[in-house]
Structure formats: C-alpha cells, structure tokens
Coordinates of C-alpha atoms in Angstrom, one line a residue:
M1 CA 116.9 -18.5 -33.4
K2 CA 118.5 -16.0 -30.7
Y3 CA 121.1 -17.0 -28.5
N4 CA 119.5 -16.9 -25.1
V5 CA 116.2 -18.8 -26.9
I6 CA 118.9 -21.5 -27.2
N7 CA 120.5 -21.3 -23.6
D8 CA 117.4 -21.3 -22.0
R9 CA 116.2 -24.8 -24.2
L10 CA 119.3 -26.1 -23.1
Q11 CA 118.8 -25.6 -19.1
A12 CA 115.3 -26.7 -19.5
I13 CA 116.5 -29.8 -21.6
N14 CA 119.5 -30.4 -19.0
V15 CA 116.7 -29.7 -15.7
E16 CA 114.2 -32.5 -17.2
L17 CA 116.9 -34.7 -17.8
S18 CA 117.9 -34.5 -14.4
N19 CA 114.9 -34.9 -13.1
L20 CA 114.4 -38.3 -15.2
L21 CA 117.3 -39.5 -14.0
Q22 CA 116.4 -38.9 -10.5
S23 CA 113.0 -39.6 -10.5
A24 CA 113.1 -43.5 -12.4
K25 CA 113.6 -45.9 -10.2
E26 CA 116.1 -48.1 -13.3
V27 CA 117.5 -46.4 -16.0
P28 CA 115.1 -44.6 -18.7
D29 CA 114.5 -46.7 -22.1
K30 CA 115.1 -44.5 -25.2
Q31 CA 112.3 -44.0 -26.2
L32 CA 111.2 -42.0 -23.2
I33 CA 114.1 -40.1 -23.4
I34 CA 112.9 -38.6 -27.2
E35 CA 109.4 -38.0 -26.5
K36 CA 110.7 -35.9 -22.7
L37 CA 112.9 -34.1 -25.1
N38 CA 110.4 -33.4 -27.8
D39 CA 108.0 -32.1 -24.8
V40 CA 110.8 -29.9 -23.7
C41 CA 112.4 -28.5 -27.3
N42 CA 108.3 -28.6 -28.7
K43 CA 108.7 -30.9 -31.2
V44 CA 111.3 -31.8 -33.0
E45 CA 110.2 -29.5 -36.2
S46 CA 111.5 -26.5 -33.5
V47 CA 115.1 -27.7 -33.6
K48 CA 114.8 -27.7 -37.6
E49 CA 115.0 -23.9 -37.2
L50 CA 118.7 -23.4 -35.9
V51 CA 120.5 -24.9 -39.6
V52 CA 121.8 -22.2 -41.0
E53 CA 120.4 -21.7 -44.7
T54 CA 124.2 -20.9 -47.0
F55 CA 124.3 -17.3 -48.6
W56 CA 122.4 -19.0 -51.9
E57 CA 120.4 -20.5 -50.0
T58 CA 119.1 -17.2 -49.1
T59 CA 119.0 -15.6 -52.8
D60 CA 117.1 -18.3 -53.8
R61 CA 115.2 -17.8 -51.2
F62 CA 114.8 -14.4 -52.0
V63 CA 113.9 -15.2 -55.8
E64 CA 111.0 -16.7 -54.5
A65 CA 109.8 -15.2 -52.2
T66 CA 109.9 -11.8 -53.2
N67 CA 106.4 -10.5 -54.8
V68 CA 107.3 -9.3 -58.7
T69 CA 106.3 -10.0 -62.1
P70 CA 107.2 -13.4 -63.7
S71 CA 109.7 -11.1 -65.8
S72 CA 111.5 -9.1 -63.2
R73 CA 112.0 -12.5 -60.9
K74 CA 113.2 -13.6 -64.0
Q75 CA 115.8 -10.8 -64.0
L76 CA 116.3 -10.9 -60.1
K77 CA 117.9 -14.6 -60.8
S78 CA 119.7 -13.2 -63.8
A79 CA 121.7 -10.9 -61.5
L80 CA 122.3 -13.1 -58.6
K81 CA 123.2 -15.5 -60.9
R82 CA 125.9 -13.1 -62.5
F83 CA 126.7 -12.9 -58.7
K84 CA 127.6 -16.2 -57.6
T85 CA 129.4 -16.8 -61.4
F86 CA 132.0 -13.7 -60.2
E87 CA 132.1 -15.8 -57.3
G88 CA 134.4 -18.1 -59.2
T89 CA 136.9 -16.1 -59.6
L90 CA 137.4 -16.0 -56.3
S91 CA 139.0 -17.5 -53.3
Y92 CA 137.0 -18.3 -51.0
S93 CA 133.2 -18.3 -51.0
L94 CA 130.9 -15.3 -50.8
T95 CA 129.2 -15.1 -46.9
F96 CA 126.9 -12.5 -45.9
G97 CA 130.0 -11.4 -43.4
N98 CA 132.8 -11.0 -46.1
I99 CA 131.0 -8.8 -49.2
N100 CA 131.8 -5.1 -48.8
G101 CA 132.1 -2.6 -50.3
E102 CA 135.6 -3.9 -52.5
T103 CA 133.8 -6.6 -53.5
L104 CA 130.8 -4.8 -55.2
T105 CA 134.1 -2.6 -56.8
A106 CA 135.6 -6.0 -57.9
F107 CA 132.0 -7.4 -59.4
E108 CA 131.4 -3.7 -61.6
Q109 CA 134.9 -4.1 -63.0
W110 CA 134.5 -8.0 -63.9
L111 CA 131.1 -7.1 -65.3
K112 CA 132.8 -4.5 -67.4
D113 CA 135.4 -7.0 -68.3
G114 CA 133.0 -8.9 -69.7
T115 CA 131.4 -6.4 -71.9
R116 CA 128.6 -5.3 -69.8
G117 CA 127.4 -2.0 -70.4
R118 CA 127.2 0.9 -68.4
N119 CA 123.2 0.6 -67.9
S120 CA 123.3 -3.0 -67.8
I121 CA 125.6 -3.1 -65.5
T122 CA 123.2 -0.5 -62.7
S123 CA 120.6 -2.9 -63.6
I124 CA 122.3 -5.3 -62.2
L125 CA 123.5 -3.8 -59.2
K126 CA 120.7 -2.5 -58.5
R127 CA 118.5 -6.3 -57.8
I128 CA 121.9 -7.1 -56.0
Q129 CA 121.2 -4.1 -53.9
R130 CA 117.2 -5.1 -53.5
F131 CA 118.9 -8.5 -52.3
F132 CA 120.0 -7.3 -49.5
S133 CA 117.7 -4.6 -48.3
W134 CA 115.6 -7.9 -48.0
A135 CA 118.1 -9.8 -46.6
I136 CA 118.3 -7.2 -43.1
K137 CA 114.7 -7.1 -42.5
D138 CA 114.3 -11.2 -43.1
Q139 CA 112.9 -12.4 -39.9
K140 CA 114.1 -16.0 -40.7
L141 CA 117.8 -14.5 -40.8
N142 CA 117.4 -12.8 -37.5
Q143 CA 115.9 -15.3 -35.7
V144 CA 119.6 -17.1 -36.4
E145 CA 120.9 -14.1 -35.6
V146 CA 122.6 -13.9 -38.8
T147 CA 124.5 -10.3 -39.0
I148 CA 124.1 -8.3 -42.5
T149 CA 126.1 -5.2 -42.8
N150 CA 124.9 -3.6 -46.1
P151 CA 127.8 -3.4 -48.7
F152 CA 126.1 -0.8 -50.4
T153 CA 126.7 2.0 -47.7
D154 CA 130.5 1.6 -48.7
F155 CA 130.1 1.5 -52.7
T156 CA 127.7 4.1 -55.0
I157 CA 126.1 3.1 -58.1
T158 CA 126.5 5.0 -61.0
P159 CA 123.4 5.6 -62.4
E160 CA 122.2 5.3 -66.2
M161 CA 123.3 7.1 -68.8
Y162 CA 121.1 8.1 -71.9
G163 CA 120.6 9.5 -74.9
T164 CA 117.9 11.4 -76.9
P165 CA 115.8 8.0 -77.2
V166 CA 115.3 7.2 -81.4
V167 CA 111.8 7.3 -83.2
L168 CA 110.3 6.3 -86.5
E169 CA 109.0 9.4 -88.3
K170 CA 105.5 9.5 -89.1
A171 CA 106.1 9.6 -92.5
E172 CA 107.9 6.2 -92.3
R173 CA 105.7 4.4 -90.2
D174 CA 103.1 4.8 -92.6
Y175 CA 105.1 4.0 -95.3
L176 CA 106.0 0.7 -93.3
F177 CA 101.7 0.2 -93.3
D178 CA 101.5 0.7 -96.5
L179 CA 104.2 -1.7 -97.5
P180 CA 102.7 -4.9 -99.4
L181 CA 105.0 -7.9 -98.0
V182 CA 104.8 -11.5 -100.0
N183 CA 106.3 -12.9 -97.6
E184 CA 103.6 -13.8 -94.5
R185 CA 105.7 -14.1 -91.5
M186 CA 106.9 -10.7 -92.1
K187 CA 103.9 -9.7 -92.8
K188 CA 103.0 -10.6 -89.1
I189 CA 105.5 -9.4 -87.8
R190 CA 105.3 -5.9 -89.9
D191 CA 101.6 -6.1 -88.1
I192 CA 102.1 -6.1 -84.4
F193 CA 105.2 -3.5 -84.6
I194 CA 102.6 -1.2 -86.1
F195 CA 99.9 -1.9 -84.3
Q196 CA 102.9 -1.3 -81.0
C197 CA 103.4 2.4 -82.6
Y198 CA 99.8 3.1 -83.0
C199 CA 99.1 2.4 -78.7
G200 CA 102.6 2.0 -77.4
A201 CA 102.3 -0.8 -75.1
R202 CA 105.3 -3.5 -74.1
I203 CA 105.3 -5.9 -75.8
S204 CA 104.7 -8.6 -73.0
D205 CA 101.8 -7.0 -72.3
L206 CA 101.0 -6.6 -76.1
M207 CA 101.4 -10.7 -76.5
K208 CA 98.9 -11.3 -74.2
L209 CA 95.5 -8.8 -75.2
T210 CA 93.0 -10.6 -76.3
T211 CA 89.1 -9.6 -77.4
A212 CA 87.9 -9.0 -73.8
N213 CA 91.0 -5.9 -73.8
L214 CA 88.8 -4.3 -76.5
H215 CA 85.9 -2.0 -75.9
G216 CA 85.0 -0.8 -79.1
D217 CA 87.9 1.3 -81.0
I218 CA 89.1 1.7 -77.2
L219 CA 91.8 -0.8 -75.8
K220 CA 92.2 -1.4 -72.5
Y221 CA 94.8 -3.5 -70.2
V222 CA 96.6 -3.1 -67.0
P223 CA 100.5 -3.1 -68.0
Q224 CA 102.2 -6.3 -65.6
K225 CA 105.1 -4.9 -65.4
T226 CA 103.8 -2.2 -62.6
A227 CA 100.5 -4.1 -61.5
K228 CA 102.5 -5.3 -58.3
E229 CA 102.6 -1.5 -57.9
S230 CA 99.9 -0.5 -58.2
I231 CA 96.9 -1.4 -60.6
K232 CA 96.4 1.2 -62.9
E233 CA 94.5 0.1 -66.1
V234 CA 96.0 2.1 -70.1
V235 CA 93.5 3.2 -72.3
I236 CA 94.3 3.9 -75.8
P237 CA 91.8 4.8 -78.7
L238 CA 92.8 2.9 -81.6
N239 CA 93.0 4.6 -85.0
K240 CA 91.3 3.4 -88.1
N241 CA 94.7 2.1 -88.8
A242 CA 95.3 -0.2 -85.9
I243 CA 91.5 -1.2 -86.1
H244 CA 92.6 -2.4 -89.8
I245 CA 95.2 -4.9 -88.2
L246 CA 93.0 -6.6 -86.0
K247 CA 90.8 -7.3 -88.4
R248 CA 93.3 -9.3 -90.5
Y249 CA 93.6 -11.8 -87.6
N250 CA 90.9 -14.0 -85.7
D251 CA 92.5 -15.8 -83.5
P252 CA 90.8 -19.3 -82.3
E253 CA 91.9 -18.3 -78.3
G254 CA 90.7 -15.3 -78.9
Y255 CA 94.6 -13.1 -79.0
L256 CA 94.3 -9.6 -81.4
L257 CA 97.6 -10.8 -82.7
P258 CA 99.3 -13.3 -84.0
R259 CA 102.0 -14.4 -80.9
M260 CA 105.3 -14.4 -81.0
S261 CA 108.7 -14.1 -78.9
D262 CA 110.5 -10.6 -78.8
T263 CA 113.7 -11.8 -80.0
E264 CA 111.7 -13.6 -83.2
I265 CA 110.2 -9.9 -83.6
N266 CA 113.3 -8.2 -83.7
R267 CA 115.6 -10.8 -85.8
T268 CA 112.5 -10.2 -88.3
L269 CA 112.4 -6.3 -88.4
K270 CA 116.1 -5.8 -88.5
T271 CA 115.6 -8.0 -92.0
L272 CA 112.6 -5.9 -93.0
F273 CA 114.5 -2.5 -92.4
K274 CA 116.9 -3.5 -94.5
T275 CA 115.2 -5.0 -97.3
V276 CA 113.0 -1.9 -97.0
S277 CA 115.7 0.9 -97.4
K278 CA 117.4 -1.0 -100.8
E279 CA 113.7 -0.5 -102.3
R280 CA 112.3 2.5 -100.5
P281 CA 113.9 5.8 -102.4
K282 CA 114.6 8.2 -99.1
G283 CA 115.2 4.2 -97.4
L284 CA 114.3 3.0 -93.3
D285 CA 118.1 3.2 -92.6
R286 CA 119.1 6.6 -92.3
P287 CA 121.5 6.8 -89.8
V288 CA 120.6 8.3 -86.0
G289 CA 122.9 8.9 -83.5
H290 CA 123.1 6.2 -80.3
L291 CA 124.8 6.1 -77.4
N292 CA 127.1 3.5 -77.4
P293 CA 126.3 2.0 -73.2
K294 CA 129.4 0.1 -73.2
T295 CA 131.9 4.2 -74.7
E296 CA 129.0 6.3 -73.2
I297 CA 129.8 8.1 -76.4
I298 CA 127.0 8.8 -79.5
E299 CA 127.5 6.9 -82.5
Y300 CA 125.8 7.5 -85.5
I301 CA 125.0 3.3 -86.6
P302 CA 121.7 2.3 -89.7
L303 CA 118.6 2.7 -88.2
H304 CA 118.0 -1.1 -89.3
E305 CA 120.6 -2.1 -85.8
L306 CA 117.7 -0.3 -84.1
A307 CA 114.9 -1.8 -85.2
S308 CA 112.8 -3.8 -82.6
T309 CA 109.5 -3.6 -80.5
H310 CA 110.7 -1.3 -78.0
L311 CA 111.7 1.4 -81.4
A312 CA 107.9 0.7 -81.7
R313 CA 107.2 1.7 -77.9
R314 CA 109.4 4.7 -78.4
T315 CA 107.8 5.7 -81.8
F316 CA 104.0 6.5 -80.0
A317 CA 105.5 8.1 -77.6
G318 CA 108.2 9.9 -79.2
L319 CA 105.2 10.8 -82.0
M320 CA 102.6 12.1 -79.4
Y321 CA 105.6 14.8 -77.5
A322 CA 106.6 15.6 -80.7
A323 CA 102.6 16.7 -81.6
G324 CA 102.6 19.0 -78.6
Q325 CA 100.6 15.8 -76.5
K326 CA 100.9 16.7 -72.9
D327 CA 102.9 14.5 -70.3
D328 CA 100.1 13.2 -68.5
L329 CA 98.3 12.7 -71.6
I330 CA 101.4 10.6 -72.5
A331 CA 102.3 9.3 -69.4
S332 CA 98.9 7.8 -69.3
M333 CA 98.7 5.8 -72.2
T334 CA 102.5 4.7 -72.1
G335 CA 102.2 3.6 -68.9
H336 CA 104.9 5.4 -67.8
S337 CA 105.0 7.8 -64.5
E338 CA 105.9 11.3 -65.7
N339 CA 108.8 12.2 -64.0
S340 CA 110.7 8.7 -64.9
K341 CA 113.9 8.3 -66.0
A342 CA 112.5 6.6 -69.3
F343 CA 109.9 9.4 -69.9
T344 CA 111.1 12.2 -69.7
R345 CA 113.9 11.7 -72.0
Y346 CA 111.1 12.2 -75.3
R347 CA 111.5 16.8 -74.6
A348 CA 114.9 16.5 -76.2
I349 CA 113.5 15.2 -79.6
D350 CA 114.9 16.7 -82.4
M351 CA 113.4 20.7 -83.1
D352 CA 112.9 18.4 -87.2
L353 CA 110.8 16.0 -85.6
K354 CA 108.4 18.1 -83.7
K355 CA 107.7 20.4 -86.6
K356 CA 107.6 17.1 -88.9
A357 CA 104.8 15.8 -86.5
T358 CA 102.7 18.8 -85.6
K359 CA 102.0 19.1 -89.3
N360 CA 101.3 16.1 -90.1
Q361 CA 100.0 13.9 -87.1

C-alpha cells in the first residue's frame, strides 16, 4: 500500500473521529467508534494489506503462484531451500534489502564447497534469479512499497558446460533388446529403457503414456516439461521392436509400460549394464569420455556409470542424428527446440558412430 494512501486514510480517520466527538451529546461507545473506523477504512480486511510478509514468505508465495509444471515447481522450491540453508551460515537474516552481488558470490562458493557441480550451481542460480524477476513485478510487494534491487545486476551466472553426449551404439541397443533375462523386474526395466531408446520421450512423460496415446503404430503426446510454454504435440512412428515391447504388457489402467520411479530404473540399469558386460564378449562397459561437472575435466569412465533413462533419450536423438536425419525432424520427436543447448550437442557425435549408424540404421 502506497504511503500517500496510508496518510490519506489516517487523515480521514482523524476527521471522522473529530466529527463524531463534536456531534455526540455523550462519549460514544466502543462499538460505534469501531463502526465509524470500519467505514472509513473500507472494512477491516483492507487494513490487513498493511502487513508486510517476510522474505521467505514471499519465496513460498512465488513457488505456489508461478505457472510451471509440478517438476519445475519442485526444482524452484529446492533451489530456494538451498538459499535458505545458506542463510544459516550467515550472522544475519536475508532480506530484499541486504541481498546483493556479494551475497550471490558467497552463495555460489558455498554451493561449490558442498561439492555441487558447475551445471547444478548454474541451474540453482537461474531459479533464484527467476524469483527476483518475479518479485520486482509483484503487485503485493509494490503495494507496501518494498524496495527490491535485483542482485543479479551485479552478478554474472556462469553458463553451463556440456561435453559430447554419450549414446549407445545401435549394436549395443539391439543386443539389450534381444537379451534373455530371468529376473522379471530387470526385464521390465530393460523394456522401459529400450522403448525409450526407440521413442526418445522423457521418463516423466513415458510413465504417463496410456493406450489413449497410441494410434496404431503412432505414438502421440504433449511433453509436460514444455506444456506451460506451448502445447506442441510430439508424434513418433514406432518400429516393430517398440510395438513388440508394448505387446508384452496389458495394464488394467491402460498404461503402456510398467510404472516405476526414475531412481529405481536408473539403479537397476547400472546393475544390468555391469552384469551384461561380464557375459558379452564386447561388453557394455566400454570406456566413454564424460565431462566431470565438478572438475570440468573430461574423464574416461565405464559406460555402466552413465546407464540411466537419460542415456536412452540421448541414444534416440544421437542415433537419429548420426544417421543423417535433419535437425528439425529430430527436434520434433524429442521435444527440443532446434537451437537448444541440449540439442546442438548432438552435432559433435564421434565420426565412427556416424559411420556405423549410417550403415546399420
């Protein structure tokens, strides 16, 4: 609420009380005074607007008010929670008035000391930056004249650093598809992984797909990560192997695949890759170059350490790109924008993989 509004209201109260006392034959009772004050203040509810919320109450309101997907909301909440934990290392409480570029520099160093990698730190800082951009425009804060200086004007967020994406070779993917497995749980997770290699969907979308998304051998869905920004349907023609996997399951609720958590799938995939590597002559544990996000140095690690649902998604995009498919075609099936940083990395795929994919895809 603006100060001139407050002053006008106080003046109106003063006038009303003066008139009341001058016109009354006797001292007005309490109830009459309250009624007069309520009339002047446009009811008691308006007075409540004078209460200024704390910095952290504002962050909570931001998380709830922002129009994002549930997963993005969770990430915003997590980033701000880390900022609040950082406050515990300081000798003062954080407010809009004392957060500046130096505060962010100290917070960044605190994240590094906690063994956070460069890309993780960048993501956290971008989410906090989003909060400040929102707060500056927030009408409720403007009404109570909270002065907000954007601390990011004096602070530069270090951009993400990515290495060349690791993908499975076509022969490795096909070997996993044909691999006989005894363990039923491992079979299901292998099927989820291979199906993802064939369609490229994010695991969060994959776990929600039902028979309603399947039109013959065509898979259609709207990626939830970008649904708030644009309703853009992804259409994937499925090959015979992908259809074969789906025929193994008949969920009573109509889900196309067994439903499992990302964490459970990733943990089991690492075990599967290690197990297969011992049995297969060429193995599935070849050394692969991986950018260590903490040291920012390329390190060579066994493939099983990168076995995850995201490896499946990368494999779909990587093999498509290596086979010479056009950018716009691949992006239309992965849900990426053509110029996204994540997508452009696939242009750096090793030439040997390109040659193999072109011959065998």
